[in-house]
Amino acid sequence: MTDKELMELAVQARERAYVPYSQFKVGAALLDAQGRIYLGCNIENAAFSPTNCAERTAIFKAVSEGVREFKALAVVADTEEPVTPCGVCRQVMAEFFDPQMPIYLGNLRGDVLKTSLAELLPASFTSKDLESGGSHD
Ligand code: THU
């Protein structure tokens, strides 16, 4: 699976976005350690806050299928610059992604920014922080 192929799958996933409120379609394609792909799109809601981003849809699909080892993520939207994940998605990524895992952010024009969680969410709060804290009483 090349970076381009993963990005193309994210473009296809974007077509399934359910976005009656923002009209802002986002697609994601998540590659696991076995070479399987989990697609995600954003799914909006009339109450707004239950909205799920494309990235989290893909991650939650994989984790709910028992998959927790990932190799790469591609995200795409129809933006001038490569789309940038929201803070909530970055925190969910921090739960499952190696900080150095490649994350490809793109747009429909074909611009691609290769980044990683180490860049998107440095000094993230993870399970390690929970282990090193707490009062234990
Ligand atoms: N959204 C995503 O799905 N991923 C991102 O990286 C940015 C934001 C969605 C949430 C909402 O449905 C719409 O884009 C506008 O915020």
PDB file of C-alpha atoms and ligand atoms in Angstrom:
ATOM      1  CA  MET A   1       0.000   0.000   0.000  1.00  0.00           C
ATOM      2  CA  THR A   2       1.605   3.241  -1.136  1.00  0.00           C
ATOM      3  CA  ASP A   3       0.977   6.673   0.369  1.00  0.00           C
ATOM      4  CA  LYS A   4      -0.858   7.616  -2.826  1.00  0.00           C
ATOM      5  CA  GLU A   5      -3.125   4.564  -2.640  1.00  0.00           C
ATOM      6  CA  LEU A   6      -3.957   5.276   0.994  1.00  0.00           C
ATOM      7  CA  MET A   7      -4.772   8.866   0.111  1.00  0.00           C
ATOM      8  CA  GLU A   8      -6.968   7.719  -2.779  1.00  0.00           C
ATOM      9  CA  LEU A   9      -8.895   5.458  -0.393  1.00  0.00           C
ATOM     10  CA  ALA A  10      -9.399   8.450   1.924  1.00  0.00           C
ATOM     11  CA  VAL A  11     -10.798  10.393  -1.056  1.00  0.00           C
ATOM     12  CA  GLN A  12     -13.263   7.557  -1.681  1.00  0.00           C
ATOM     13  CA  ALA A  13     -14.209   7.360   2.014  1.00  0.00           C
ATOM     14  CA  ARG A  14     -14.885  11.101   1.962  1.00  0.00           C
ATOM     15  CA  GLU A  15     -17.743  10.532  -0.481  1.00  0.00           C
ATOM     16  CA  ARG A  16     -19.697   8.777   2.277  1.00  0.00           C
ATOM     17  CA  ALA A  17     -19.472  11.719   4.676  1.00  0.00           C
ATOM     18  CA  TYR A  18     -22.813  12.578   6.300  1.00  0.00           C
ATOM     19  CA  VAL A  19     -22.557  16.357   6.546  1.00  0.00           C
ATOM     20  CA  PRO A  20     -26.004  18.014   6.261  1.00  0.00           C
ATOM     21  CA  TYR A  21     -24.941  20.823   8.660  1.00  0.00           C
ATOM     22  CA  SER A  22     -21.402  21.805   7.613  1.00  0.00           C
ATOM     23  CA  GLN A  23     -21.264  20.408   4.052  1.00  0.00           C
ATOM     24  CA  PHE A  24     -17.604  19.823   4.944  1.00  0.00           C
ATOM     25  CA  LYS A  25     -16.740  16.294   3.845  1.00  0.00           C
ATOM     26  CA  VAL A  26     -13.719  14.559   5.324  1.00  0.00           C
ATOM     27  CA  GLY A  27     -12.375  11.096   4.532  1.00  0.00           C
ATOM     28  CA  ALA A  28      -9.829   8.925   6.302  1.00  0.00           C
ATOM     29  CA  ALA A  29      -8.051   5.661   5.526  1.00  0.00           C
ATOM     30  CA  LEU A  30      -6.228   3.810   8.285  1.00  0.00           C
ATOM     31  CA  LEU A  31      -3.700   1.073   7.482  1.00  0.00           C
ATOM     32  CA  ASP A  32      -3.193  -1.599  10.124  1.00  0.00           C
ATOM     33  CA  ALA A  33      -0.135  -3.754  10.813  1.00  0.00           C
ATOM     34  CA  GLN A  34      -1.642  -6.658   8.810  1.00  0.00           C
ATOM     35  CA  GLY A  35      -2.216  -4.492   5.734  1.00  0.00           C
ATOM     36  CA  ARG A  36      -5.948  -4.105   6.284  1.00  0.00           C
ATOM     37  CA  ILE A  37      -7.673  -0.798   5.683  1.00  0.00           C
ATOM     38  CA  TYR A  38     -10.315   0.914   7.804  1.00  0.00           C
ATOM     39  CA  LEU A  39     -12.149   3.751   6.104  1.00  0.00           C
ATOM     40  CA  GLY A  40     -13.811   6.621   7.925  1.00  0.00           C
ATOM     41  CA  CYS A  41     -15.925   9.652   7.148  1.00  0.00           C
ATOM     42  CA  ASN A  42     -17.364  12.386   9.321  1.00  0.00           C
ATOM     43  CA  ILE A  43     -20.885  11.718  10.560  1.00  0.00           C
ATOM     44  CA  GLU A  44     -22.777  14.772  11.774  1.00  0.00           C
ATOM     45  CA  ASN A  45     -25.781  15.088  14.050  1.00  0.00           C
ATOM     46  CA  ALA A  46     -28.602  17.603  14.524  1.00  0.00           C
ATOM     47  CA  ALA A  47     -27.436  18.043  18.121  1.00  0.00           C
ATOM     48  CA  PHE A  48     -23.967  18.915  16.723  1.00  0.00           C
ATOM     49  CA  SER A  49     -21.791  17.611  19.586  1.00  0.00           C
ATOM     50  CA  PRO A  50     -22.378  13.907  18.790  1.00  0.00           C
ATOM     51  CA  THR A  51     -20.658  14.519  15.442  1.00  0.00           C
ATOM     52  CA  ASN A  52     -17.838  12.080  14.775  1.00  0.00           C
ATOM     53  CA  CYS A  53     -14.826  13.098  12.691  1.00  0.00           C
ATOM     54  CA  ALA A  54     -13.544  10.930   9.836  1.00  0.00           C
ATOM     55  CA  GLU A  55     -10.347  10.082  11.700  1.00  0.00           C
ATOM     56  CA  ARG A  56     -12.163   8.835  14.797  1.00  0.00           C
ATOM     57  CA  THR A  57     -14.650   6.869  12.701  1.00  0.00           C
ATOM     58  CA  ALA A  58     -11.753   4.963  11.109  1.00  0.00           C
ATOM     59  CA  ILE A  59      -9.905   4.431  14.400  1.00  0.00           C
ATOM     60  CA  PHE A  60     -13.030   3.307  16.261  1.00  0.00           C
ATOM     61  CA  LYS A  61     -13.972   0.922  13.469  1.00  0.00           C
ATOM     62  CA  ALA A  62     -10.554  -0.718  13.712  1.00  0.00           C
ATOM     63  CA  VAL A  63     -10.406  -0.868  17.507  1.00  0.00           C
ATOM     64  CA  SER A  64     -13.941  -2.270  17.665  1.00  0.00           C
ATOM     65  CA  GLU A  65     -12.743  -5.072  15.374  1.00  0.00           C
ATOM     66  CA  GLY A  66      -9.891  -5.870  17.779  1.00  0.00           C
ATOM     67  CA  VAL A  67      -7.162  -4.009  15.865  1.00  0.00           C
ATOM     68  CA  ARG A  68      -4.752  -1.757  17.772  1.00  0.00           C
ATOM     69  CA  GLU A  69      -1.563  -1.818  15.700  1.00  0.00           C
ATOM     70  CA  PHE A  70      -1.395   0.768  12.955  1.00  0.00           C
ATOM     71  CA  LYS A  71       1.045   1.669  10.191  1.00  0.00           C
ATOM     72  CA  ALA A  72      -0.303   4.847   8.573  1.00  0.00           C
ATOM     73  CA  LEU A  73      -3.271   7.216   8.359  1.00  0.00           C
ATOM     74  CA  ALA A  74      -4.430   9.368   5.454  1.00  0.00           C
ATOM     75  CA  VAL A  75      -6.954  12.200   5.856  1.00  0.00           C
ATOM     76  CA  VAL A  76      -8.421  14.341   3.097  1.00  0.00           C
ATOM     77  CA  ALA A  77     -10.856  17.231   2.664  1.00  0.00           C
ATOM     78  CA  ASP A  78     -11.607  19.831   0.003  1.00  0.00           C
ATOM     79  CA  THR A  79      -9.426  22.504   1.588  1.00  0.00           C
ATOM     80  CA  GLU A  80      -6.857  24.957   0.230  1.00  0.00           C
ATOM     81  CA  GLU A  81      -4.164  23.532   2.481  1.00  0.00           C
ATOM     82  CA  PRO A  82      -3.984  19.889   3.623  1.00  0.00           C
ATOM     83  CA  VAL A  83      -6.733  19.322   6.203  1.00  0.00           C
ATOM     84  CA  THR A  84      -5.610  19.379   9.821  1.00  0.00           C
ATOM     85  CA  PRO A  85      -7.124  17.039  12.453  1.00  0.00           C
ATOM     86  CA  CYS A  86      -9.048  18.495  15.389  1.00  0.00           C
ATOM     87  CA  GLY A  87      -7.743  18.294  18.929  1.00  0.00           C
ATOM     88  CA  VAL A  88     -10.132  15.543  19.957  1.00  0.00           C
ATOM     89  CA  CYS A  89      -8.934  13.319  17.104  1.00  0.00           C
ATOM     90  CA  ARG A  90      -5.306  14.046  17.972  1.00  0.00           C
ATOM     91  CA  GLN A  91      -5.954  12.868  21.526  1.00  0.00           C
ATOM     92  CA  VAL A  92      -7.627   9.672  20.239  1.00  0.00           C
ATOM     93  CA  MET A  93      -4.652   9.107  17.916  1.00  0.00           C
ATOM     94  CA  ALA A  94      -2.345   9.480  20.932  1.00  0.00           C
ATOM     95  CA  GLU A  95      -4.091   6.514  22.531  1.00  0.00           C
ATOM     96  CA  PHE A  96      -3.253   4.139  19.664  1.00  0.00           C
ATOM     97  CA  PHE A  97      -0.582   5.538  17.338  1.00  0.00           C
ATOM     98  CA  ASP A  98       3.163   5.406  17.673  1.00  0.00           C
ATOM     99  CA  PRO A  99       4.264   9.066  17.831  1.00  0.00           C
ATOM    100  CA  GLN A 100       6.436   8.521  14.712  1.00  0.00           C
ATOM    101  CA  MET A 101       3.777   6.747  12.603  1.00  0.00           C
ATOM    102  CA  PRO A 102       3.272   8.528   9.274  1.00  0.00           C
ATOM    103  CA  ILE A 103       0.117  10.616   8.995  1.00  0.00           C
ATOM    104  CA  TYR A 104      -0.678  11.956   5.522  1.00  0.00           C
ATOM    105  CA  LEU A 105      -2.854  15.073   5.440  1.00  0.00           C
ATOM    106  CA  GLY A 106      -4.194  16.100   2.066  1.00  0.00           C
ATOM    107  CA  ASN A 107      -6.721  17.919  -0.055  1.00  0.00           C
ATOM    108  CA  LEU A 108      -8.515  17.185  -3.316  1.00  0.00           C
ATOM    109  CA  ARG A 109      -5.909  19.148  -5.291  1.00  0.00           C
ATOM    110  CA  GLY A 110      -3.358  16.500  -4.426  1.00  0.00           C
ATOM    111  CA  ASP A 111      -1.342  18.477  -1.883  1.00  0.00           C
ATOM    112  CA  VAL A 112      -0.023  16.106   0.797  1.00  0.00           C
ATOM    113  CA  LEU A 113       1.686  16.902   4.069  1.00  0.00           C
ATOM    114  CA  LYS A 114       3.475  14.003   5.722  1.00  0.00           C
ATOM    115  CA  THR A 115       3.473  14.430   9.468  1.00  0.00           C
ATOM    116  CA  SER A 116       3.215  12.424  12.690  1.00  0.00           C
ATOM    117  CA  LEU A 117       1.586  12.602  16.073  1.00  0.00           C
ATOM    118  CA  ALA A 118       4.918  13.695  17.534  1.00  0.00           C
ATOM    119  CA  GLU A 119       4.434  16.870  15.476  1.00  0.00           C
ATOM    120  CA  LEU A 120       0.642  17.175  15.756  1.00  0.00           C
ATOM    121  CA  LEU A 121       0.386  16.568  19.503  1.00  0.00           C
ATOM    122  CA  PRO A 122       3.717  16.834  21.292  1.00  0.00           C
ATOM    123  CA  ALA A 123       3.777  16.177  25.042  1.00  0.00           C
ATOM    124  CA  SER A 124       0.474  14.313  24.805  1.00  0.00           C
ATOM    125  CA  PHE A 125      -1.277  12.862  27.842  1.00  0.00           C
ATOM    126  CA  THR A 126      -1.294   9.065  27.617  1.00  0.00           C
ATOM    127  CA  SER A 127      -1.651   5.961  29.799  1.00  0.00           C
ATOM    128  CA  LYS A 128       1.970   6.455  30.893  1.00  0.00           C
ATOM    129  CA  ASP A 129       0.962   9.652  32.645  1.00  0.00           C
ATOM    130  CA  LEU A 130      -1.819   7.838  34.495  1.00  0.00           C
ATOM    131  CA  GLU A 131       0.654   5.197  35.687  1.00  0.00           C
ATOM    132  CA  SER A 132       3.044   7.804  37.044  1.00  0.00           C
ATOM    133  CA  GLY A 133       0.378   9.697  38.972  1.00  0.00           C
ATOM    134  CA  GLY A 134      -2.521   9.100  41.360  1.00  0.00           C
ATOM    135  CA  SER A 135      -2.554   8.985  45.131  1.00  0.00           C
ATOM    136  CA  HIS A 136      -2.963   5.169  45.467  1.00  0.00           C
ATOM    137  CA  ASP A 137      -5.073   5.550  48.623  1.00  0.00           C
TER     138      ASP A 137
HETATM  139  N1  THU B   1     -13.889  17.139  10.690  1.00  0.00           N
HETATM  140  C1  THU B   1     -13.328  15.908  10.460  1.00  0.00           C
HETATM  141  O1  THU B   1     -14.037  14.930  10.196  1.00  0.00           O
HETATM  142  N2  THU B   1     -11.982  15.799  10.513  1.00  0.00           N
HETATM  143  C2  THU B   1     -11.122  16.845  10.624  1.00  0.00           C
HETATM  144  O2  THU B   1      -9.919  16.658  10.578  1.00  0.00           O
HETATM  145  C3  THU B   1     -11.654  18.209  10.796  1.00  0.00           C
HETATM  146  C4  THU B   1     -13.110  18.290  11.072  1.00  0.00           C
HETATM  147  C5  THU B   1     -15.342  17.282  10.509  1.00  0.00           C
HETATM  148  C6  THU B   1     -16.178  17.481  11.724  1.00  0.00           C
HETATM  149  C7  THU B   1     -17.412  18.167  11.134  1.00  0.00           C
HETATM  150  O3  THU B   1     -18.282  17.166  10.599  1.00  0.00           O
HETATM  151  C8  THU B   1     -16.861  18.949   9.956  1.00  0.00           C
HETATM  152  O4  THU B   1     -15.587  18.397   9.670  1.00  0.00           O
HETATM  153  C9  THU B   1     -16.711  20.438  10.243  1.00  0.00           C
HETATM  154  O5  THU B   1     -16.019  20.653  11.408  1.00  0.00           O
END
